[in-house]
PDB file of C-alpha atoms in Angstrom:
ATOM      1  CA  MET Y 236    -131.074 -10.323 -53.205  1.00  0.00           C
ATOM      2  CA  SER Y 237    -132.312 -12.388 -50.252  1.00  0.00           C
ATOM      3  CA  SER Y 238    -129.879 -10.563 -47.945  1.00  0.00           C
ATOM      4  CA  LEU Y 239    -131.624  -7.237 -48.607  1.00  0.00           C
ATOM      5  CA  PRO Y 240    -134.025  -5.903 -45.957  1.00  0.00           C
ATOM      6  CA  SER Y 241    -137.754  -6.547 -46.543  1.00  0.00           C
ATOM      7  CA  GLY Y 242    -138.465  -2.886 -47.264  1.00  0.00           C
ATOM      8  CA  ILE Y 243    -135.822  -2.722 -49.986  1.00  0.00           C
ATOM      9  CA  ARG Y 244    -137.077  -5.979 -51.516  1.00  0.00           C
ATOM     10  CA  LEU Y 245    -140.614  -4.559 -51.541  1.00  0.00           C
ATOM     11  CA  MET Y 246    -139.453  -1.354 -53.232  1.00  0.00           C
ATOM     12  CA  ASN Y 247    -137.559  -3.371 -55.858  1.00  0.00           C
ATOM     13  CA  LEU Y 248    -140.607  -5.581 -56.465  1.00  0.00           C
ATOM     14  CA  LEU Y 249    -142.832  -2.560 -56.973  1.00  0.00           C
ATOM     15  CA  ARG Y 250    -140.301  -0.791 -59.180  1.00  0.00           C
ATOM     16  CA  ASP Y 251    -139.602  -3.791 -61.405  1.00  0.00           C
ATOM     17  CA  HIS Y 252    -142.927  -5.671 -61.507  1.00  0.00           C
ATOM     18  CA  LEU Y 253    -145.838  -3.397 -60.548  1.00  0.00           C
ATOM     19  CA  THR Y 254    -147.430  -3.270 -64.005  1.00  0.00           C
ATOM     20  CA  GLU Y 255    -147.129  -7.038 -64.452  1.00  0.00           C
ATOM     21  CA  ILE Y 256    -148.588  -7.684 -60.980  1.00  0.00           C
ATOM     22  CA  MET Y 257    -151.545  -5.360 -61.473  1.00  0.00           C
ATOM     23  CA  ASP Y 258    -152.249  -6.742 -64.978  1.00  0.00           C
ATOM     24  CA  ARG Y 259    -152.402 -10.204 -63.404  1.00  0.00           C
ATOM     25  CA  GLU Y 260    -154.761  -8.950 -60.695  1.00  0.00           C
ATOM     26  CA  ARG Y 261    -157.272  -7.474 -63.158  1.00  0.00           C
ATOM     27  CA  ALA Y 262    -158.150 -10.987 -64.363  1.00  0.00           C
ATOM     28  CA  ASN Y 263    -157.786 -12.720 -61.001  1.00  0.00           C
ATOM     29  CA  LEU Y 264    -160.914 -14.406 -59.663  1.00  0.00           C
ATOM     30  CA  ASN Y 265    -159.721 -17.402 -57.639  1.00  0.00           C
ATOM     31  CA  SER Y 266    -156.038 -17.081 -56.818  1.00  0.00           C
ATOM     32  CA  ILE Y 267    -153.718 -15.484 -54.317  1.00  0.00           C
ATOM     33  CA  HIS Y 268    -150.432 -14.371 -55.865  1.00  0.00           C
ATOM     34  CA  LEU Y 269    -147.776 -13.945 -53.157  1.00  0.00           C
ATOM     35  CA  TYR Y 270    -144.387 -12.286 -53.519  1.00  0.00           C
ATOM     36  CA  CYS Y 271    -141.538 -12.719 -51.059  1.00  0.00           C
ATOM     37  CA  THR Y 272    -139.991  -9.664 -49.452  1.00  0.00           C
ATOM     38  CA  GLY Y 273    -137.833 -11.547 -46.986  1.00  0.00           C
ATOM     39  CA  SER Y 274    -139.627 -12.343 -43.754  1.00  0.00           C
ATOM     40  CA  TYR Y 275    -142.982 -11.299 -45.282  1.00  0.00           C
ATOM     41  CA  TRP Y 276    -145.112 -12.356 -48.227  1.00  0.00           C
ATOM     42  CA  VAL Y 277    -147.166  -9.650 -49.914  1.00  0.00           C
ATOM     43  CA  SER Y 278    -150.117  -9.609 -52.270  1.00  0.00           C
ATOM     44  CA  PHE Y 279    -151.906  -6.819 -54.093  1.00  0.00           C
ATOM     45  CA  GLY Y 280    -155.373  -6.030 -55.418  1.00  0.00           C
ATOM     46  CA  ARG Y 281    -157.745  -8.979 -55.616  1.00  0.00           C
ATOM     47  CA  SER Y 282    -155.099 -11.322 -54.206  1.00  0.00           C
ATOM     48  CA  ALA Y 283    -154.780  -9.000 -51.221  1.00  0.00           C
ATOM     49  CA  TYR Y 284    -158.501  -9.248 -50.520  1.00  0.00           C
ATOM     50  CA  GLN Y 285    -158.407 -13.028 -50.728  1.00  0.00           C
ATOM     51  CA  LEU Y 286    -155.294 -13.170 -48.526  1.00  0.00           C
ATOM     52  CA  ARG Y 287    -157.018 -11.015 -45.924  1.00  0.00           C
ATOM     53  CA  ARG Y 288    -159.943 -13.461 -45.918  1.00  0.00           C
ATOM     54  CA  VAL Y 289    -157.587 -16.423 -45.358  1.00  0.00           C
ATOM     55  CA  PHE Y 290    -155.420 -14.581 -42.793  1.00  0.00           C
ATOM     56  CA  PRO Y 291    -157.690 -12.180 -40.832  1.00  0.00           C
ATOM     57  CA  ASP Y 292    -154.725 -11.070 -38.697  1.00  0.00           C
ATOM     58  CA  SER Y 293    -152.645 -10.029 -41.723  1.00  0.00           C
ATOM     59  CA  GLU Y 294    -151.389  -6.469 -42.227  1.00  0.00           C
ATOM     60  CA  THR Y 295    -153.237  -4.265 -44.722  1.00  0.00           C
ATOM     61  CA  THR Y 296    -151.532  -1.260 -46.322  1.00  0.00           C
ATOM     62  CA  PRO Y 297    -153.196   1.097 -48.805  1.00  0.00           C
ATOM     63  CA  LEU Y 298    -150.760   2.579 -51.332  1.00  0.00           C
ATOM     64  CA  ARG Y 299    -150.818   5.371 -53.851  1.00  0.00           C
ATOM     65  CA  LEU Y 300    -147.832   5.130 -56.176  1.00  0.00           C
ATOM     66  CA  PHE Y 301    -146.667   7.544 -58.866  1.00  0.00           C
ATOM     67  CA  ALA Y 302    -146.080   4.593 -61.197  1.00  0.00           C
ATOM     68  CA  TYR Y 303    -149.726   3.436 -61.083  1.00  0.00           C
ATOM     69  CA  PRO Y 304    -152.831   5.606 -61.641  1.00  0.00           C
ATOM     70  CA  PHE Y 305    -155.125   3.926 -59.083  1.00  0.00           C
ATOM     71  CA  PRO Y 306    -154.829   3.296 -55.351  1.00  0.00           C
ATOM     72  CA  ILE Y 307    -153.574  -0.182 -54.479  1.00  0.00           C
ATOM     73  CA  VAL Y 308    -154.116  -2.287 -51.387  1.00  0.00           C
ATOM     74  CA  MET Y 309    -151.294  -4.534 -50.216  1.00  0.00           C
ATOM     75  CA  VAL Y 310    -151.746  -7.282 -47.635  1.00  0.00           C
ATOM     76  CA  SER Y 311    -148.792  -9.009 -45.986  1.00  0.00           C
ATOM     77  CA  VAL Y 312    -148.354 -12.131 -43.892  1.00  0.00           C
ATOM     78  CA  THR Y 313    -145.285 -13.423 -42.128  1.00  0.00           C
ATOM     79  CA  ASP Y 314    -143.237 -16.181 -43.661  1.00  0.00           C
ATOM     80  CA  ARG Y 315    -143.977 -18.268 -40.585  1.00  0.00           C
ATOM     81  CA  SER Y 316    -147.763 -17.884 -41.005  1.00  0.00           C
ATOM     82  CA  LEU Y 317    -147.579 -18.866 -44.654  1.00  0.00           C
ATOM     83  CA  ARG Y 318    -145.408 -21.906 -43.877  1.00  0.00           C
ATOM     84  CA  LEU Y 319    -147.927 -23.096 -41.272  1.00  0.00           C
ATOM     85  CA  TYR Y 320    -150.759 -22.619 -43.773  1.00  0.00           C
ATOM     86  CA  ALA Y 321    -148.853 -24.501 -46.500  1.00  0.00           C
ATOM     87  CA  ARG Y 322    -148.535 -27.568 -44.263  1.00  0.00           C
ATOM     88  CA  LYS Y 323    -152.279 -28.153 -44.631  1.00  0.00           C
ATOM     89  CA  HIS Y 324    -152.934 -26.703 -48.090  1.00  0.00           C
ATOM     90  CA  ILE Y 325    -151.557 -27.444 -51.517  1.00  0.00           C
ATOM     91  CA  LEU Y 326    -149.812 -24.515 -53.177  1.00  0.00           C
ATOM     92  CA  ARG Y 327    -150.379 -24.388 -56.939  1.00  0.00           C
ATOM     93  CA  ARG Y 328    -146.901 -22.884 -57.312  1.00  0.00           C
ATOM     94  CA  ASP Y 329    -144.264 -22.979 -54.612  1.00  0.00           C
ATOM     95  CA  GLU Y 330    -141.164 -21.054 -55.629  1.00  0.00           C
ATOM     96  CA  THR Y 331    -138.538 -19.259 -53.588  1.00  0.00           C
ATOM     97  CA  ASP Y 332    -139.887 -15.746 -54.219  1.00  0.00           C
ATOM     98  CA  TYR Y 333    -143.408 -16.494 -55.536  1.00  0.00           C
ATOM     99  CA  LYS Y 334    -146.291 -18.639 -54.359  1.00  0.00           C
ATOM    100  CA  LEU Y 335    -149.724 -19.210 -55.861  1.00  0.00           C
ATOM    101  CA  LEU Y 336    -152.752 -20.400 -53.905  1.00  0.00           C
ATOM    102  CA  THR Y 337    -156.144 -21.371 -55.277  1.00  0.00           C
ATOM    103  CA  VAL Y 338    -159.127 -20.079 -53.314  1.00  0.00           C
ATOM    104  CA  PRO Y 339    -162.921 -20.009 -53.793  1.00  0.00           C
ATOM    105  CA  GLY Y 340    -164.261 -17.537 -56.339  1.00  0.00           C
ATOM    106  CA  LEU Y 341    -163.949 -13.839 -55.608  1.00  0.00           C
ATOM    107  CA  PRO Y 342    -167.168 -12.091 -54.519  1.00  0.00           C
ATOM    108  CA  MET Y 343    -166.647  -8.949 -56.619  1.00  0.00           C
ATOM    109  CA  ALA Y 344    -169.170  -6.765 -54.778  1.00  0.00           C
ATOM    110  CA  ASP Y 345    -167.510  -7.588 -51.445  1.00  0.00           C
ATOM    111  CA  TYR Y 346    -164.075  -6.910 -52.938  1.00  0.00           C
ATOM    112  CA  HIS Y 347    -165.115  -3.472 -54.223  1.00  0.00           C
ATOM    113  CA  VAL Y 348    -166.566  -2.481 -50.842  1.00  0.00           C
ATOM    114  CA  TRP Y 349    -163.416  -3.696 -49.055  1.00  0.00           C
ATOM    115  CA  HIS Y 350    -161.067  -1.925 -51.488  1.00  0.00           C
ATOM    116  CA  ALA Y 351    -162.979   1.354 -51.294  1.00  0.00           C
ATOM    117  CA  GLY Y 352    -162.868   1.244 -47.494  1.00  0.00           C
ATOM    118  CA  GLU Y 353    -159.156   0.490 -47.390  1.00  0.00           C
ATOM    119  CA  VAL Y 354    -158.129   3.315 -49.753  1.00  0.00           C
ATOM    120  CA  GLU Y 355    -160.539   5.895 -48.336  1.00  0.00           C
ATOM    121  CA  GLY Y 356    -158.614   8.899 -47.100  1.00  0.00           C
ATOM    122  CA  LEU Y 357    -155.472   8.283 -49.146  1.00  0.00           C
ATOM    123  CA  PRO Y 358    -154.101  11.605 -50.384  1.00  0.00           C
ATOM    124  CA  GLN Y 359    -154.442  12.377 -54.087  1.00  0.00           C
ATOM    125  CA  LEU Y 360    -151.278  12.513 -56.158  1.00  0.00           C
ATOM    126  CA  THR Y 361    -150.625  15.890 -57.689  1.00  0.00           C
TER     127      THR Y 361
END
């Protein structure tokens, strides 16, 4: 699977694990769950907000997917950026396709404002 392009790996991740990922995010208060898509690592929901706080230059992508009833925000960082970060920080889990970072508690009000701003203007699914 590692030879697949990042976009295909992302599509496979969303197809096969979206419900599991979003269930995990509903209870997430102090972690960043990262999933490998090749040369990028992606996070969703509350993890995405926390990742954006750690990596202000990361890429933010709002998504509306048929498989999930609510808009989702995805944040991605390059593999290189994450490797540099990991040199100075302990990863709670450090696997080939999944990494877990511990971060300070999630300010829920700030998260909700951020999420609403990121998904504003997304078209409604019909």
